[in-house]
mmCIF file of C-alpha atoms in Angstrom:
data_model
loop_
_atom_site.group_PDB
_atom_site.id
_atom_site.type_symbol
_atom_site.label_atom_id
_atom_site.label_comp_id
_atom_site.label_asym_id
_atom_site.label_seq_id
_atom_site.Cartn_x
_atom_site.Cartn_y
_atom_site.Cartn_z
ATOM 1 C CA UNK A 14 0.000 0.000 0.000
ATOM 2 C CA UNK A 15 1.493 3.593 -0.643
ATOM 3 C CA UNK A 16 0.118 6.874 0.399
ATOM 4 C CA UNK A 17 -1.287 9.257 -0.731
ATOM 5 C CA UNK A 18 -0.187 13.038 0.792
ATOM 6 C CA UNK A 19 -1.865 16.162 1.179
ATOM 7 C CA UNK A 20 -0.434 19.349 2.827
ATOM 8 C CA UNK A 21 -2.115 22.147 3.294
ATOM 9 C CA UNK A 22 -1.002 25.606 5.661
ATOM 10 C CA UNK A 23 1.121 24.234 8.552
ATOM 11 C CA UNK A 24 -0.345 20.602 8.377
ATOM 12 C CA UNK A 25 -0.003 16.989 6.753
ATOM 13 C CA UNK A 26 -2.312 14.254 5.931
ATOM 14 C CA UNK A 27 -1.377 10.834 4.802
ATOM 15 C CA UNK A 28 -4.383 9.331 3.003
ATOM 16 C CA UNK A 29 -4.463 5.150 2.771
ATOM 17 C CA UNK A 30 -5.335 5.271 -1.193
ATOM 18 C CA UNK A 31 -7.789 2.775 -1.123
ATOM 19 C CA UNK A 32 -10.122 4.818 0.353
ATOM 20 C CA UNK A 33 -11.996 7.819 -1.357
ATOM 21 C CA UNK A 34 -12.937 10.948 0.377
ATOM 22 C CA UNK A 35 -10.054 11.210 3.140
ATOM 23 C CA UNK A 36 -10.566 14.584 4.752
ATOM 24 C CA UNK A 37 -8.846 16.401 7.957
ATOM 25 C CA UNK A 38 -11.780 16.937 9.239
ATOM 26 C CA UNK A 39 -12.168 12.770 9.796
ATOM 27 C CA UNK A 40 -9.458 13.600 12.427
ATOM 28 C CA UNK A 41 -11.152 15.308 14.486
ATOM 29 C CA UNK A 42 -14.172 13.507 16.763
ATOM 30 C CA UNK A 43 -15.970 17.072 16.991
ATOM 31 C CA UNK A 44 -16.602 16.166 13.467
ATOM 32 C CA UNK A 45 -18.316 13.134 13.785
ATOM 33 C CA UNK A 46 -20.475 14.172 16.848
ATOM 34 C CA UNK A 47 -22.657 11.657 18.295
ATOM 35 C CA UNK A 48 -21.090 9.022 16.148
ATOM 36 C CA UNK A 49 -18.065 8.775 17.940
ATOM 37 C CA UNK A 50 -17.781 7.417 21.631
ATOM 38 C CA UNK A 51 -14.358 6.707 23.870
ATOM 39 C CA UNK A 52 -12.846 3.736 24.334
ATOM 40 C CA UNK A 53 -13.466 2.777 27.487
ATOM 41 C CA UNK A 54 -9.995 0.817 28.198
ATOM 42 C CA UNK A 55 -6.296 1.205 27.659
ATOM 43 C CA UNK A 56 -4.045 4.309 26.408
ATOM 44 C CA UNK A 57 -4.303 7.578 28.479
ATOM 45 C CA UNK A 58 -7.725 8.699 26.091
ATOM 46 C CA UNK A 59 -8.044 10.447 23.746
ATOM 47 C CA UNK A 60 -9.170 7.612 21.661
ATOM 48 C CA UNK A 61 -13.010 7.101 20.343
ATOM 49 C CA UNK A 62 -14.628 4.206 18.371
ATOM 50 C CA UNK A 63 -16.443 5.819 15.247
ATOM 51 C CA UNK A 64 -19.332 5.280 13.335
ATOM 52 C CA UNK A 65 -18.527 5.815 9.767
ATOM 53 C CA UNK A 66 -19.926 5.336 6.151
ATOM 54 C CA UNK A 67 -17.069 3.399 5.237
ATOM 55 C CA UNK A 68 -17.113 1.151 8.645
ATOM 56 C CA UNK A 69 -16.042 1.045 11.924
ATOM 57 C CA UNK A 70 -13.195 3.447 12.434
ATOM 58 C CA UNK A 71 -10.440 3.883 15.327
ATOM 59 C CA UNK A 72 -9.604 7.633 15.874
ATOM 60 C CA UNK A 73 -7.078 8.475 18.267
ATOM 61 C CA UNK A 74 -5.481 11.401 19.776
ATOM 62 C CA UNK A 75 -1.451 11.714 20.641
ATOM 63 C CA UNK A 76 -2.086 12.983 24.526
ATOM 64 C CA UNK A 77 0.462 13.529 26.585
ATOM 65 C CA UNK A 78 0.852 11.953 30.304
ATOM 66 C CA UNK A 79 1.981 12.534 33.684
ATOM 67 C CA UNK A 80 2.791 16.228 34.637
ATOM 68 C CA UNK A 81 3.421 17.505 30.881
ATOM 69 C CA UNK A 82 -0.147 17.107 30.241
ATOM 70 C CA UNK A 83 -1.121 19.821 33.043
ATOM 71 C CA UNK A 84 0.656 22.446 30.644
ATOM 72 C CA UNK A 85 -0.067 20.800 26.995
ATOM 73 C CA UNK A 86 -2.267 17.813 26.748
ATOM 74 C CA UNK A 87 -2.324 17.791 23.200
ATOM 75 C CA UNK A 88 1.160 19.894 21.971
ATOM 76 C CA UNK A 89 4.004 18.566 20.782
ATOM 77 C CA UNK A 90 7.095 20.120 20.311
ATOM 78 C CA UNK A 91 7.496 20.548 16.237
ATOM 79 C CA UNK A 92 10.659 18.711 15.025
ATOM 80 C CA UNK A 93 9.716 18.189 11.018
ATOM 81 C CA UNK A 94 7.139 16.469 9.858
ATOM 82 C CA UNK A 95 9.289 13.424 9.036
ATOM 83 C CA UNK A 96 9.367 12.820 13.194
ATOM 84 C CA UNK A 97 5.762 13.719 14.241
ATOM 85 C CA UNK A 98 4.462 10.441 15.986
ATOM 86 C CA UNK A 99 1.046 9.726 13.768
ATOM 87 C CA UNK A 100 2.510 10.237 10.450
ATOM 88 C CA UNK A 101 5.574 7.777 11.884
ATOM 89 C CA UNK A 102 3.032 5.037 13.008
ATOM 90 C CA UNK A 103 1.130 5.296 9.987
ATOM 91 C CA UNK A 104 4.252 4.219 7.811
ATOM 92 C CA UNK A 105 4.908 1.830 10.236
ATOM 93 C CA UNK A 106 1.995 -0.026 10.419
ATOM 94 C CA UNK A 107 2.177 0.321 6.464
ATOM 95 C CA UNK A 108 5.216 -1.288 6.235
ATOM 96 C CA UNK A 109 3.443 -4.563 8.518
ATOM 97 C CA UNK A 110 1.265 -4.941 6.798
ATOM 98 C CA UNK A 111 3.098 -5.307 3.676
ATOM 99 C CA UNK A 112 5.015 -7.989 6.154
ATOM 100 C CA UNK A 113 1.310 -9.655 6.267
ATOM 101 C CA UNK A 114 1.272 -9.183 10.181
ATOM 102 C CA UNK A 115 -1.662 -8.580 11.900
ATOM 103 C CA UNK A 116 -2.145 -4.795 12.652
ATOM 104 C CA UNK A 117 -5.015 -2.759 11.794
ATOM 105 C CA UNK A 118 -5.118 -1.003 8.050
ATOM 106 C CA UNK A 119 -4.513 2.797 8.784
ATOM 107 C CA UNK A 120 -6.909 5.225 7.585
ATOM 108 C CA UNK A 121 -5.207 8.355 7.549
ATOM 109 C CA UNK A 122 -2.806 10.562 9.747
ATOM 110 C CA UNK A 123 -2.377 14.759 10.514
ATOM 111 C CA UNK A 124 0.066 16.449 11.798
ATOM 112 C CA UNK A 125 -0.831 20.086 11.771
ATOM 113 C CA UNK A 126 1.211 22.829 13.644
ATOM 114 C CA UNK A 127 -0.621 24.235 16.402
ATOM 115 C CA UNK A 128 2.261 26.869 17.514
ATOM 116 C CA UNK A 129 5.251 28.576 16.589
ATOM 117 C CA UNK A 130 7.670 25.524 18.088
ATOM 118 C CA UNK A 131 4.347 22.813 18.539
ATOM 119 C CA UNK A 132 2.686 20.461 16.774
ATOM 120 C CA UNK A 133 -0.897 18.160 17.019
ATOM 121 C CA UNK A 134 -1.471 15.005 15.991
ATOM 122 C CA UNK A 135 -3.815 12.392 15.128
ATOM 123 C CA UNK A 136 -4.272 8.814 13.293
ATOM 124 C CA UNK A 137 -7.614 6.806 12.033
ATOM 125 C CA UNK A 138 -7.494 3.346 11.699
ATOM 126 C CA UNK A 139 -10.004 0.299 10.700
ATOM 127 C CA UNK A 140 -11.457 -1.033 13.786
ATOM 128 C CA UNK A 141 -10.989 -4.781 14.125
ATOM 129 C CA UNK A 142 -14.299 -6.749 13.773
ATOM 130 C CA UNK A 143 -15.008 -8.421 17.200
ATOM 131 C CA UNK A 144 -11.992 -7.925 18.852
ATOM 132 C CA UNK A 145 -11.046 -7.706 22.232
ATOM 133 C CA UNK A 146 -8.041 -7.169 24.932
ATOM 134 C CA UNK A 147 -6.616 -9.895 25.985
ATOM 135 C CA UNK A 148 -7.848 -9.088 29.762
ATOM 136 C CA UNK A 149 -11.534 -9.449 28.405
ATOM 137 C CA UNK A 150 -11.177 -12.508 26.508
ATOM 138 C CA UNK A 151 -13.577 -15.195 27.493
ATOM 139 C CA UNK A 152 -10.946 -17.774 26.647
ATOM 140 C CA UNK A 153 -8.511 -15.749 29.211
ATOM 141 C CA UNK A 154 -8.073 -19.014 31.028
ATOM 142 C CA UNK A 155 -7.128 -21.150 27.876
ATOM 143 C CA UNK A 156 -4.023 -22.271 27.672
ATOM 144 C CA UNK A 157 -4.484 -22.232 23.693
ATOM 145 C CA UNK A 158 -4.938 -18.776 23.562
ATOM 146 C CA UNK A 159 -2.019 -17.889 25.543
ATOM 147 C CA UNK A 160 0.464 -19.978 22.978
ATOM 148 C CA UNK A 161 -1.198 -18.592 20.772
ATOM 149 C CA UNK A 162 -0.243 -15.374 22.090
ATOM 150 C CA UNK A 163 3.031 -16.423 22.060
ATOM 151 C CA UNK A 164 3.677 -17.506 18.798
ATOM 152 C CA UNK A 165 2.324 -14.054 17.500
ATOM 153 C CA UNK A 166 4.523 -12.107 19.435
ATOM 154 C CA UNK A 167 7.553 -14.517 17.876
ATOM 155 C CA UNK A 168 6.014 -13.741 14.331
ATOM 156 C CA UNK A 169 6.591 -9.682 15.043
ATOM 157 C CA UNK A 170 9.744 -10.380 16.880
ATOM 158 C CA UNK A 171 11.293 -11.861 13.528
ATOM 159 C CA UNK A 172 10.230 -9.285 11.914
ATOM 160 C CA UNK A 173 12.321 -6.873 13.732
ATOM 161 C CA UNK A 174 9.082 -4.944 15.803
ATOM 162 C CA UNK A 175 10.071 -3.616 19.027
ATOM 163 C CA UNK A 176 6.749 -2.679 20.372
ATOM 164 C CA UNK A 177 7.427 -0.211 23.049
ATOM 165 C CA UNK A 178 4.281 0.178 24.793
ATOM 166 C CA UNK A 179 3.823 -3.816 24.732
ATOM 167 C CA UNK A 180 0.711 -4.408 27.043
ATOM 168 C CA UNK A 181 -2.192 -6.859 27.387
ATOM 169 C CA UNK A 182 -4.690 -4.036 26.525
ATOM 170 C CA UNK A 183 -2.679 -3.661 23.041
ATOM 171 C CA UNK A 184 -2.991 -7.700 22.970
ATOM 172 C CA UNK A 185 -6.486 -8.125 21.005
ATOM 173 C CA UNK A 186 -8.206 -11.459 20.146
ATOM 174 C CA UNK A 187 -10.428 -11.519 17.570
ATOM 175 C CA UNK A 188 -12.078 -14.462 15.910
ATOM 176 C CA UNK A 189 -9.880 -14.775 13.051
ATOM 177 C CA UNK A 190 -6.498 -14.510 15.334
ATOM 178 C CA UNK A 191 -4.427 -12.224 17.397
ATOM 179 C CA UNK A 192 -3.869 -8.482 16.673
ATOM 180 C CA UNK A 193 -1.198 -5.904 17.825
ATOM 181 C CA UNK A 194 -2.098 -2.396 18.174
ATOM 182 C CA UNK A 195 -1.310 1.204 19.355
ATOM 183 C CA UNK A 196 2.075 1.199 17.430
ATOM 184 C CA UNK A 197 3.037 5.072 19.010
ATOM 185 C CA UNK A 198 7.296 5.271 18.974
ATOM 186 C CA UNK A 199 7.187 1.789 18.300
ATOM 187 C CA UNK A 200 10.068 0.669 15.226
ATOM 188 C CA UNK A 201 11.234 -2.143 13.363
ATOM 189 C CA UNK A 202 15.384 -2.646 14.348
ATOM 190 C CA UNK A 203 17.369 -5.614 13.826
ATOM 191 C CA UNK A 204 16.689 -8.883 15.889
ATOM 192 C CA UNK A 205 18.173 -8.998 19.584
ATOM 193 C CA UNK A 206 17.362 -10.963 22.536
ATOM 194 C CA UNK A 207 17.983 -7.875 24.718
ATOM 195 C CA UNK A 208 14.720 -5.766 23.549
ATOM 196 C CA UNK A 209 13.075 -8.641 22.994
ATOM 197 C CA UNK A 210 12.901 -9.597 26.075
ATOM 198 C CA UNK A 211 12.364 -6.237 27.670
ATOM 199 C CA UNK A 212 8.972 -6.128 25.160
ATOM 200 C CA UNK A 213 8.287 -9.666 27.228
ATOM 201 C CA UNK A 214 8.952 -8.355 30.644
ATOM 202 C CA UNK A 215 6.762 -5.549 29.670
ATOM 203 C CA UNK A 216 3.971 -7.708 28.765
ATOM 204 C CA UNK A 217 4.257 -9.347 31.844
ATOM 205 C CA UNK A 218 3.830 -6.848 33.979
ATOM 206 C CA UNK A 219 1.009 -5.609 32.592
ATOM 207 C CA UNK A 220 -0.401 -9.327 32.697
ATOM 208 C CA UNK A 221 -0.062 -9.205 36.684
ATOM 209 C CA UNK A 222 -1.501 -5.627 36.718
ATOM 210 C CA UNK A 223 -4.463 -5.923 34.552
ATOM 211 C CA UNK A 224 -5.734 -10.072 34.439
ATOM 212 C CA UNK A 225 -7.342 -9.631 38.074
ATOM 213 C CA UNK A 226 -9.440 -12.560 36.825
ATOM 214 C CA UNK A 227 -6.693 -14.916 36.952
ATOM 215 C CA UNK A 228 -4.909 -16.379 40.544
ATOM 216 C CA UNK A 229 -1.344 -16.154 40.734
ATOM 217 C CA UNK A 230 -1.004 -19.386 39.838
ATOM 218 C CA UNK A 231 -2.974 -19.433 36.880
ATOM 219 C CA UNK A 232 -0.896 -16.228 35.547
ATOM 220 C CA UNK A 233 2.160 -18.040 36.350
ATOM 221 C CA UNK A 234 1.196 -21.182 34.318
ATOM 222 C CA UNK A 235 -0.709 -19.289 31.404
ATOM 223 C CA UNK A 236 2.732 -17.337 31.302
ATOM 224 C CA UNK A 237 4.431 -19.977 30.882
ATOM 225 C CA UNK A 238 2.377 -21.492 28.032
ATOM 226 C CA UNK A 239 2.783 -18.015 26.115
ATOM 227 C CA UNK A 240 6.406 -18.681 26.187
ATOM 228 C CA UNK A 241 6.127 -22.171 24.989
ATOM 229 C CA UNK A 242 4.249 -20.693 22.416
ATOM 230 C CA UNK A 243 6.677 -17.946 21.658
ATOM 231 C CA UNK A 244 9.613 -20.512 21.649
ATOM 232 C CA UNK A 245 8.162 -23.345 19.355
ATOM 233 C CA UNK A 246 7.172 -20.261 16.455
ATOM 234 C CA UNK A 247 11.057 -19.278 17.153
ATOM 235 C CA UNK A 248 12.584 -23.213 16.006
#
């Protein structure tokens, strides 16, 4: 898939050129009023399920955390457009999808400048059909699932993804598989055991933080199945 760009005064928008009638305004949710509602888990907001012509859309906002966010929730400092954060994960998911991994099909991006040194930003993806985080799974206590898991997360791995922000809430099962998602500063880099396994440990944490459902011995022995998953897809 290429892209298709359109700049206008102080902003960018990367267009997926499979779909007609793109606009800026699909970027922001004031646009789509009642038609778009917030995802109710995972990220720090910002992020709203939509009700579109073209299907069920994913538009999130880059927010900032922690104490920056008291002084600009939304604002960015302005580096170039070739480092602003949607545009970036736009290529990048792109780029894994030409890999044939499972990510969702971007939309569209903007980056528009909102300042003299500051920037906003914004991506829209393709909602995937029935998933769910891996927390709210009703197979959560399946060992299957959890190799699954595993053996997905070796698939991206070969492929050089070092997902930053690796977390069970960016974990999704769907019907048709397992899905990665929320790609922000995430990269592809050559393989090394070293972030690997910091993407792992990662995981796991999040796994003990957000699977209340599950006894500490069932996380320790599901956990253990995802890496028996992970290290049969890596033989």
């Amino acid at each position: 898939m290429t892209e298709h760009i359109v700049s206008g005064d102080g902003s960018l928008l990367l267009c997926n050129p499979a779909i007609d009638g793109v606009q800026a305004a699909w970027l922001d949710p004031q646009f789509w009023g009642e038609r778009a509602r917030p995802v109710a888990v995972g990220g720090r907001g910002g992020a709203s399920f939509v009700d579109a012509d073209i299907g069920e859309l994913v538009l999130r906002q880059y927010l900032r955390g922690g104490f920056m966010a008291r002084i600009a929730h939304r604002s960015y400092v302005f580096t170039g457009f070739s480092r602003c954060r949607s545009l970036r994960e736009f290529r990048l998911l792109q780029r894994l999808r030409e890999l044939g991994l499972p990510v969702p099909e971007p939309v569209a991006a903007l980056a528009e400048r909102s300042g003299l040194f500051t920037c906003r930003a914004a991506i829209l993806l393709r909602r995937i059909p029935e998933a769910l985080p891996l927390p709210a799974s009703p197979a959560l206590h399946e060992p299957q699932l959890w190799q699954r898991v595993g053996a997905q997360l070796a698939a991206f791995h070969a492929a050089g993804l070092d997902h930053v922000d690796l977390n069970c809430d960016n974990v999704l099962h769907a019907p048709d598989g397992i899905w990665l998602i929320d790609f922000d500063r995430c990269r592809l880099r050559p393989p090394a055991r070293r972030w690997q396994r910091a993407n792992l440990e990662r995981l796991q944490r999040s796994v003990v933080k957000r699977c209340g459902a599950l006894s500490e011995r069932q996380r320790e022995s599901l956990w253990a199945q995802l890496l028996r998953g992970y290290q049969a897809a890596c033989e």
